[in-house]
Amino acid sequence: NNRAGYRTLTDEEINACSDDVDDVHDYFIAQEDELVQASSQMDYDLALQHSLLVLQAEQAFRVNETLFIRERDESMAENTLWLLNFLEPNSKLVLWGHSSDIQNRGGGLTIPPTNQGGFLDEALEDDYFKIGFNFLQGSFNAVPVSTTQVLGDIQPQSIGSIPPRSLSQHFSTTQRERQFLDLRPLRVDN
């Protein structure tokens, strides 16, 4: 993600980039027969999807910070659904993502969905199963949470002390290394 670098471009450079990205994607669509004949349907489908990924990224880079997350997550869901359809019939897919991306709804349980999980939940219904992770200690790399909603760079993060009466604290009292808590019975259907 080089969204910050994209934002330093002039309007003229951004418009030229957008036009070029559109032209490449349009070329793939217009030249499908020739490109399939020169390679294969699978190679063409992958190349077309890659051109769509670039198009989606360019479109998401153009919008403000709040809309960026929705644009990005909607595109991630579309690409996940594309991949599911591209795979062999009855294939399964494990998607590893941040909990805020794969949960059913954005922070305020927004309707319509605003994150990848919400879009996938709507499209896949019972075929979408989420597993969340919780840990007591350690470190990881992530974009720090900001009250300004401006996404920064990935930085090392550390887990401090366990908040009392938190889910993590309750899990820690069991002295078990791994546990599963099935929250499906608590699901509230909209």
PDB file of C-alpha atoms in Angstrom:
ATOM      1  CA  ASN A   1       0.000   0.000   0.000  1.00  0.00           C
ATOM      2  CA  ASN A   2       1.619   3.208  -1.137  1.00  0.00           C
ATOM      3  CA  ARG A   3      -1.430   5.386  -0.722  1.00  0.00           C
ATOM      4  CA  ALA A   4       0.614   8.158   0.890  1.00  0.00           C
ATOM      5  CA  GLY A   5       2.906   8.302  -2.137  1.00  0.00           C
ATOM      6  CA  TYR A   6      -0.079   8.395  -4.473  1.00  0.00           C
ATOM      7  CA  ARG A   7      -1.434  11.385  -2.564  1.00  0.00           C
ATOM      8  CA  THR A   8       1.751  13.363  -3.339  1.00  0.00           C
ATOM      9  CA  LEU A   9       1.040  13.234  -7.087  1.00  0.00           C
ATOM     10  CA  THR A  10      -0.445  16.215  -8.856  1.00  0.00           C
ATOM     11  CA  ASP A  11      -4.036  16.036 -10.103  1.00  0.00           C
ATOM     12  CA  GLU A  12      -2.674  15.750 -13.624  1.00  0.00           C
ATOM     13  CA  GLU A  13      -0.474  12.772 -12.665  1.00  0.00           C
ATOM     14  CA  ILE A  14      -3.337  11.088 -10.794  1.00  0.00           C
ATOM     15  CA  ASN A  15      -5.678  11.516 -13.760  1.00  0.00           C
ATOM     16  CA  ALA A  16      -3.020  10.149 -16.144  1.00  0.00           C
ATOM     17  CA  CYS A  17      -2.472   7.151 -13.867  1.00  0.00           C
ATOM     18  CA  SER A  18      -6.216   6.544 -13.654  1.00  0.00           C
ATOM     19  CA  ASP A  19      -6.579   6.757 -17.436  1.00  0.00           C
ATOM     20  CA  ASP A  20      -3.666   4.347 -17.980  1.00  0.00           C
ATOM     21  CA  VAL A  21      -5.058   1.824 -15.490  1.00  0.00           C
ATOM     22  CA  ASP A  22      -8.492   2.035 -17.152  1.00  0.00           C
ATOM     23  CA  ASP A  23      -6.885   1.601 -20.580  1.00  0.00           C
ATOM     24  CA  VAL A  24      -5.052  -1.579 -19.528  1.00  0.00           C
ATOM     25  CA  HIS A  25      -8.206  -3.114 -18.036  1.00  0.00           C
ATOM     26  CA  ASP A  26     -10.280  -2.097 -21.080  1.00  0.00           C
ATOM     27  CA  TYR A  27      -7.600  -3.618 -23.350  1.00  0.00           C
ATOM     28  CA  PHE A  28      -7.896  -6.982 -21.613  1.00  0.00           C
ATOM     29  CA  ILE A  29     -11.674  -6.928 -22.026  1.00  0.00           C
ATOM     30  CA  ALA A  30     -11.578  -5.835 -25.666  1.00  0.00           C
ATOM     31  CA  GLN A  31      -8.862  -8.320 -26.668  1.00  0.00           C
ATOM     32  CA  GLU A  32     -10.216 -11.373 -24.825  1.00  0.00           C
ATOM     33  CA  ASP A  33     -10.460 -13.660 -27.883  1.00  0.00           C
ATOM     34  CA  GLU A  34      -6.948 -12.873 -29.088  1.00  0.00           C
ATOM     35  CA  LEU A  35      -5.416 -13.148 -25.612  1.00  0.00           C
ATOM     36  CA  VAL A  36      -7.127 -16.471 -24.875  1.00  0.00           C
ATOM     37  CA  GLN A  37      -5.993 -17.844 -28.237  1.00  0.00           C
ATOM     38  CA  ALA A  38      -2.402 -16.732 -27.527  1.00  0.00           C
ATOM     39  CA  SER A  39      -2.399 -18.320 -24.039  1.00  0.00           C
ATOM     40  CA  SER A  40      -5.359 -20.051 -22.344  1.00  0.00           C
ATOM     41  CA  GLN A  41      -8.674 -19.151 -20.746  1.00  0.00           C
ATOM     42  CA  MET A  42      -7.153 -19.621 -17.284  1.00  0.00           C
ATOM     43  CA  ASP A  43      -4.169 -17.370 -18.065  1.00  0.00           C
ATOM     44  CA  TYR A  44      -6.506 -14.754 -19.485  1.00  0.00           C
ATOM     45  CA  ASP A  45      -8.848 -14.912 -16.475  1.00  0.00           C
ATOM     46  CA  LEU A  46      -5.912 -14.442 -14.095  1.00  0.00           C
ATOM     47  CA  ALA A  47      -4.469 -11.553 -16.110  1.00  0.00           C
ATOM     48  CA  LEU A  48      -7.870  -9.848 -16.302  1.00  0.00           C
ATOM     49  CA  GLN A  49      -8.314 -10.243 -12.548  1.00  0.00           C
ATOM     50  CA  HIS A  50      -4.859  -8.801 -11.909  1.00  0.00           C
ATOM     51  CA  SER A  51      -5.736  -5.786 -14.042  1.00  0.00           C
ATOM     52  CA  LEU A  52      -8.929  -5.426 -11.968  1.00  0.00           C
ATOM     53  CA  LEU A  53      -6.857  -5.513  -8.751  1.00  0.00           C
ATOM     54  CA  VAL A  54      -4.785  -2.588 -10.004  1.00  0.00           C
ATOM     55  CA  LEU A  55      -7.951  -0.750 -11.058  1.00  0.00           C
ATOM     56  CA  GLN A  56      -9.535  -1.326  -7.628  1.00  0.00           C
ATOM     57  CA  ALA A  57      -6.418  -0.109  -5.822  1.00  0.00           C
ATOM     58  CA  GLU A  58      -6.226   3.018  -7.957  1.00  0.00           C
ATOM     59  CA  GLN A  59      -9.906   3.782  -7.328  1.00  0.00           C
ATOM     60  CA  ALA A  60      -9.523   3.231  -3.580  1.00  0.00           C
ATOM     61  CA  PHE A  61      -6.441   5.469  -3.463  1.00  0.00           C
ATOM     62  CA  ARG A  62      -8.497   8.348  -4.885  1.00  0.00           C
ATOM     63  CA  VAL A  63     -11.105   8.533  -2.099  1.00  0.00           C
ATOM     64  CA  ASN A  64     -10.903   9.986   1.418  1.00  0.00           C
ATOM     65  CA  GLU A  65      -9.729   7.909   4.381  1.00  0.00           C
ATOM     66  CA  THR A  66     -13.179   6.817   5.561  1.00  0.00           C
ATOM     67  CA  LEU A  67     -14.323   5.745   2.107  1.00  0.00           C
ATOM     68  CA  PHE A  68     -10.949   4.114   1.421  1.00  0.00           C
ATOM     69  CA  ILE A  69     -11.553   1.386   4.009  1.00  0.00           C
ATOM     70  CA  ARG A  70     -14.996   0.591   2.599  1.00  0.00           C
ATOM     71  CA  GLU A  71     -13.697   0.621  -0.996  1.00  0.00           C
ATOM     72  CA  ARG A  72     -10.746  -1.572  -0.071  1.00  0.00           C
ATOM     73  CA  ASP A  73     -12.836  -4.065   1.917  1.00  0.00           C
ATOM     74  CA  GLU A  74     -15.535  -4.293  -0.741  1.00  0.00           C
ATOM     75  CA  SER A  75     -12.831  -5.012  -3.328  1.00  0.00           C
ATOM     76  CA  MET A  76     -11.222  -7.613  -1.034  1.00  0.00           C
ATOM     77  CA  ALA A  77     -14.605  -9.348  -0.719  1.00  0.00           C
ATOM     78  CA  GLU A  78     -15.182  -9.221  -4.487  1.00  0.00           C
ATOM     79  CA  ASN A  79     -11.729 -10.700  -5.070  1.00  0.00           C
ATOM     80  CA  THR A  80     -12.331 -13.436  -2.507  1.00  0.00           C
ATOM     81  CA  LEU A  81     -15.613 -14.337  -4.217  1.00  0.00           C
ATOM     82  CA  TRP A  82     -13.855 -14.299  -7.595  1.00  0.00           C
ATOM     83  CA  LEU A  83     -11.221 -16.688  -6.252  1.00  0.00           C
ATOM     84  CA  LEU A  84     -13.889 -19.025  -4.850  1.00  0.00           C
ATOM     85  CA  ASN A  85     -15.555 -19.128  -8.271  1.00  0.00           C
ATOM     86  CA  PHE A  86     -12.193 -19.597 -10.006  1.00  0.00           C
ATOM     87  CA  LEU A  87     -11.295 -22.649  -7.918  1.00  0.00           C
ATOM     88  CA  GLU A  88     -12.583 -26.125  -8.579  1.00  0.00           C
ATOM     89  CA  PRO A  89     -16.259 -26.681  -7.663  1.00  0.00           C
ATOM     90  CA  ASN A  90     -16.854 -27.351  -3.941  1.00  0.00           C
ATOM     91  CA  SER A  91     -13.428 -25.960  -3.053  1.00  0.00           C
ATOM     92  CA  LYS A  92     -12.844 -24.480   0.381  1.00  0.00           C
ATOM     93  CA  LEU A  93     -10.831 -21.365   1.051  1.00  0.00           C
ATOM     94  CA  VAL A  94      -9.071 -20.258   4.219  1.00  0.00           C
ATOM     95  CA  LEU A  95      -8.836 -16.501   4.379  1.00  0.00           C
ATOM     96  CA  TRP A  96      -6.507 -15.077   6.994  1.00  0.00           C
ATOM     97  CA  GLY A  97      -7.277 -11.482   7.860  1.00  0.00           C
ATOM     98  CA  HIS A  98      -7.474  -8.906  10.596  1.00  0.00           C
ATOM     99  CA  SER A  99     -10.547  -9.277  12.795  1.00  0.00           C
ATOM    100  CA  SER A 100     -11.838  -5.850  11.719  1.00  0.00           C
ATOM    101  CA  ASP A 101     -11.743  -7.013   8.102  1.00  0.00           C
ATOM    102  CA  ILE A 102     -13.400 -10.414   8.508  1.00  0.00           C
ATOM    103  CA  GLN A 103     -16.063  -9.585  11.111  1.00  0.00           C
ATOM    104  CA  ASN A 104     -19.643  -9.365   9.866  1.00  0.00           C
ATOM    105  CA  ARG A 105     -20.009  -5.610  10.251  1.00  0.00           C
ATOM    106  CA  GLY A 106     -17.838  -2.574  10.809  1.00  0.00           C
ATOM    107  CA  GLY A 107     -17.237  -1.088  14.246  1.00  0.00           C
ATOM    108  CA  GLY A 108     -20.790   0.149  14.851  1.00  0.00           C
ATOM    109  CA  LEU A 109     -22.555  -2.919  13.386  1.00  0.00           C
ATOM    110  CA  THR A 110     -23.273  -0.841  10.321  1.00  0.00           C
ATOM    111  CA  ILE A 111     -25.860  -1.846   7.778  1.00  0.00           C
ATOM    112  CA  PRO A 112     -25.110  -2.118   4.907  1.00  0.00           C
ATOM    113  CA  PRO A 113     -21.770  -3.804   5.506  1.00  0.00           C
ATOM    114  CA  THR A 114     -18.652  -1.700   5.407  1.00  0.00           C
ATOM    115  CA  ASN A 115     -15.965  -4.367   5.661  1.00  0.00           C
ATOM    116  CA  GLN A 116     -14.866  -7.500   3.862  1.00  0.00           C
ATOM    117  CA  GLY A 117     -16.528  -9.847   6.345  1.00  0.00           C
ATOM    118  CA  GLY A 118     -19.869  -8.108   6.073  1.00  0.00           C
ATOM    119  CA  PHE A 119     -19.813  -8.321   2.289  1.00  0.00           C
ATOM    120  CA  LEU A 120     -18.767 -11.990   2.413  1.00  0.00           C
ATOM    121  CA  ASP A 121     -21.360 -12.779   5.077  1.00  0.00           C
ATOM    122  CA  GLU A 122     -24.076 -11.279   2.864  1.00  0.00           C
ATOM    123  CA  ALA A 123     -22.894 -13.173  -0.219  1.00  0.00           C
ATOM    124  CA  LEU A 124     -22.015 -16.534   1.344  1.00  0.00           C
ATOM    125  CA  GLU A 125     -24.397 -16.664   4.330  1.00  0.00           C
ATOM    126  CA  ASP A 126     -23.862 -19.960   6.206  1.00  0.00           C
ATOM    127  CA  ASP A 127     -20.907 -20.867   3.976  1.00  0.00           C
ATOM    128  CA  TYR A 128     -18.854 -18.107   5.604  1.00  0.00           C
ATOM    129  CA  PHE A 129     -17.318 -19.194   8.908  1.00  0.00           C
ATOM    130  CA  LYS A 130     -15.078 -16.879  10.900  1.00  0.00           C
ATOM    131  CA  ILE A 131     -12.509 -17.825  13.502  1.00  0.00           C
ATOM    132  CA  GLY A 132     -11.152 -15.003  15.633  1.00  0.00           C
ATOM    133  CA  PHE A 133      -7.857 -14.987  17.478  1.00  0.00           C
ATOM    134  CA  ASN A 134      -7.118 -13.714  20.950  1.00  0.00           C
ATOM    135  CA  PHE A 135      -3.775 -13.803  22.683  1.00  0.00           C
ATOM    136  CA  LEU A 136      -2.428 -12.857  26.072  1.00  0.00           C
ATOM    137  CA  GLN A 137       1.030 -11.543  25.343  1.00  0.00           C
ATOM    138  CA  GLY A 138       3.503 -10.950  22.601  1.00  0.00           C
ATOM    139  CA  SER A 139       4.083  -8.626  19.730  1.00  0.00           C
ATOM    140  CA  PHE A 140       3.014  -8.242  16.126  1.00  0.00           C
ATOM    141  CA  ASN A 141       3.220  -5.781  13.252  1.00  0.00           C
ATOM    142  CA  ALA A 142       0.181  -3.648  12.433  1.00  0.00           C
ATOM    143  CA  VAL A 143      -1.005  -0.196  11.497  1.00  0.00           C
ATOM    144  CA  PRO A 144      -1.555   1.603  14.803  1.00  0.00           C
ATOM    145  CA  VAL A 145      -5.091   2.652  15.703  1.00  0.00           C
ATOM    146  CA  SER A 146      -5.551   6.378  15.282  1.00  0.00           C
ATOM    147  CA  THR A 147      -8.283   8.691  16.485  1.00  0.00           C
ATOM    148  CA  THR A 148      -7.830  10.740  13.292  1.00  0.00           C
ATOM    149  CA  GLN A 149      -8.807   7.767  11.068  1.00  0.00           C
ATOM    150  CA  VAL A 150      -5.622   8.352   9.061  1.00  0.00           C
ATOM    151  CA  LEU A 151      -3.875   5.098   8.273  1.00  0.00           C
ATOM    152  CA  GLY A 152      -0.149   5.206   8.879  1.00  0.00           C
ATOM    153  CA  ASP A 153       2.662   2.745   8.328  1.00  0.00           C
ATOM    154  CA  ILE A 154       2.929  -0.738   9.769  1.00  0.00           C
ATOM    155  CA  GLN A 155       4.781  -0.635  13.078  1.00  0.00           C
ATOM    156  CA  PRO A 156       5.690  -3.148  15.795  1.00  0.00           C
ATOM    157  CA  GLN A 157       2.940  -3.436  18.434  1.00  0.00           C
ATOM    158  CA  SER A 158       3.087  -5.122  21.850  1.00  0.00           C
ATOM    159  CA  ILE A 159       0.400  -6.485  24.113  1.00  0.00           C
ATOM    160  CA  GLY A 160       0.588  -5.038  27.611  1.00  0.00           C
ATOM    161  CA  SER A 161      -1.124  -6.363  30.693  1.00  0.00           C
ATOM    162  CA  ILE A 162      -4.404  -8.234  30.336  1.00  0.00           C
ATOM    163  CA  PRO A 163      -7.422  -6.052  31.123  1.00  0.00           C
ATOM    164  CA  PRO A 164      -9.325  -7.446  34.133  1.00  0.00           C
ATOM    165  CA  ARG A 165     -12.613  -9.191  33.347  1.00  0.00           C
ATOM    166  CA  SER A 166     -11.737  -9.325  29.654  1.00  0.00           C
ATOM    167  CA  LEU A 167     -12.241 -12.405  27.501  1.00  0.00           C
ATOM    168  CA  SER A 168      -8.461 -12.821  27.398  1.00  0.00           C
ATOM    169  CA  GLN A 169      -8.292 -12.772  31.181  1.00  0.00           C
ATOM    170  CA  HIS A 170     -11.039 -15.399  31.501  1.00  0.00           C
ATOM    171  CA  PHE A 171      -9.344 -17.641  28.956  1.00  0.00           C
ATOM    172  CA  SER A 172      -6.036 -17.307  30.806  1.00  0.00           C
ATOM    173  CA  THR A 173      -7.540 -18.735  34.002  1.00  0.00           C
ATOM    174  CA  THR A 174      -8.117 -22.100  32.309  1.00  0.00           C
ATOM    175  CA  GLN A 175      -4.355 -22.663  31.911  1.00  0.00           C
ATOM    176  CA  ARG A 176      -5.008 -24.175  28.450  1.00  0.00           C
ATOM    177  CA  GLU A 177      -2.800 -23.270  25.534  1.00  0.00           C
ATOM    178  CA  ARG A 178      -5.572 -23.346  22.880  1.00  0.00           C
ATOM    179  CA  GLN A 179      -9.316 -22.974  23.219  1.00  0.00           C
ATOM    180  CA  PHE A 180     -12.339 -22.454  21.024  1.00  0.00           C
ATOM    181  CA  LEU A 181     -15.477 -20.582  21.953  1.00  0.00           C
ATOM    182  CA  ASP A 182     -18.352 -21.053  19.508  1.00  0.00           C
ATOM    183  CA  LEU A 183     -20.355 -17.831  19.388  1.00  0.00           C
ATOM    184  CA  ARG A 184     -22.675 -18.923  16.563  1.00  0.00           C
ATOM    185  CA  PRO A 185     -25.591 -19.549  18.951  1.00  0.00           C
ATOM    186  CA  LEU A 186     -25.394 -15.856  19.914  1.00  0.00           C
ATOM    187  CA  ARG A 187     -25.723 -14.637  16.308  1.00  0.00           C
ATOM    188  CA  VAL A 188     -28.298 -11.911  15.819  1.00  0.00           C
ATOM    189  CA  ASP A 189     -29.819 -12.044  12.360  1.00  0.00           C
ATOM    190  CA  ASN A 190     -30.665  -8.691  10.857  1.00  0.00           C
TER     191      ASN A 190
END
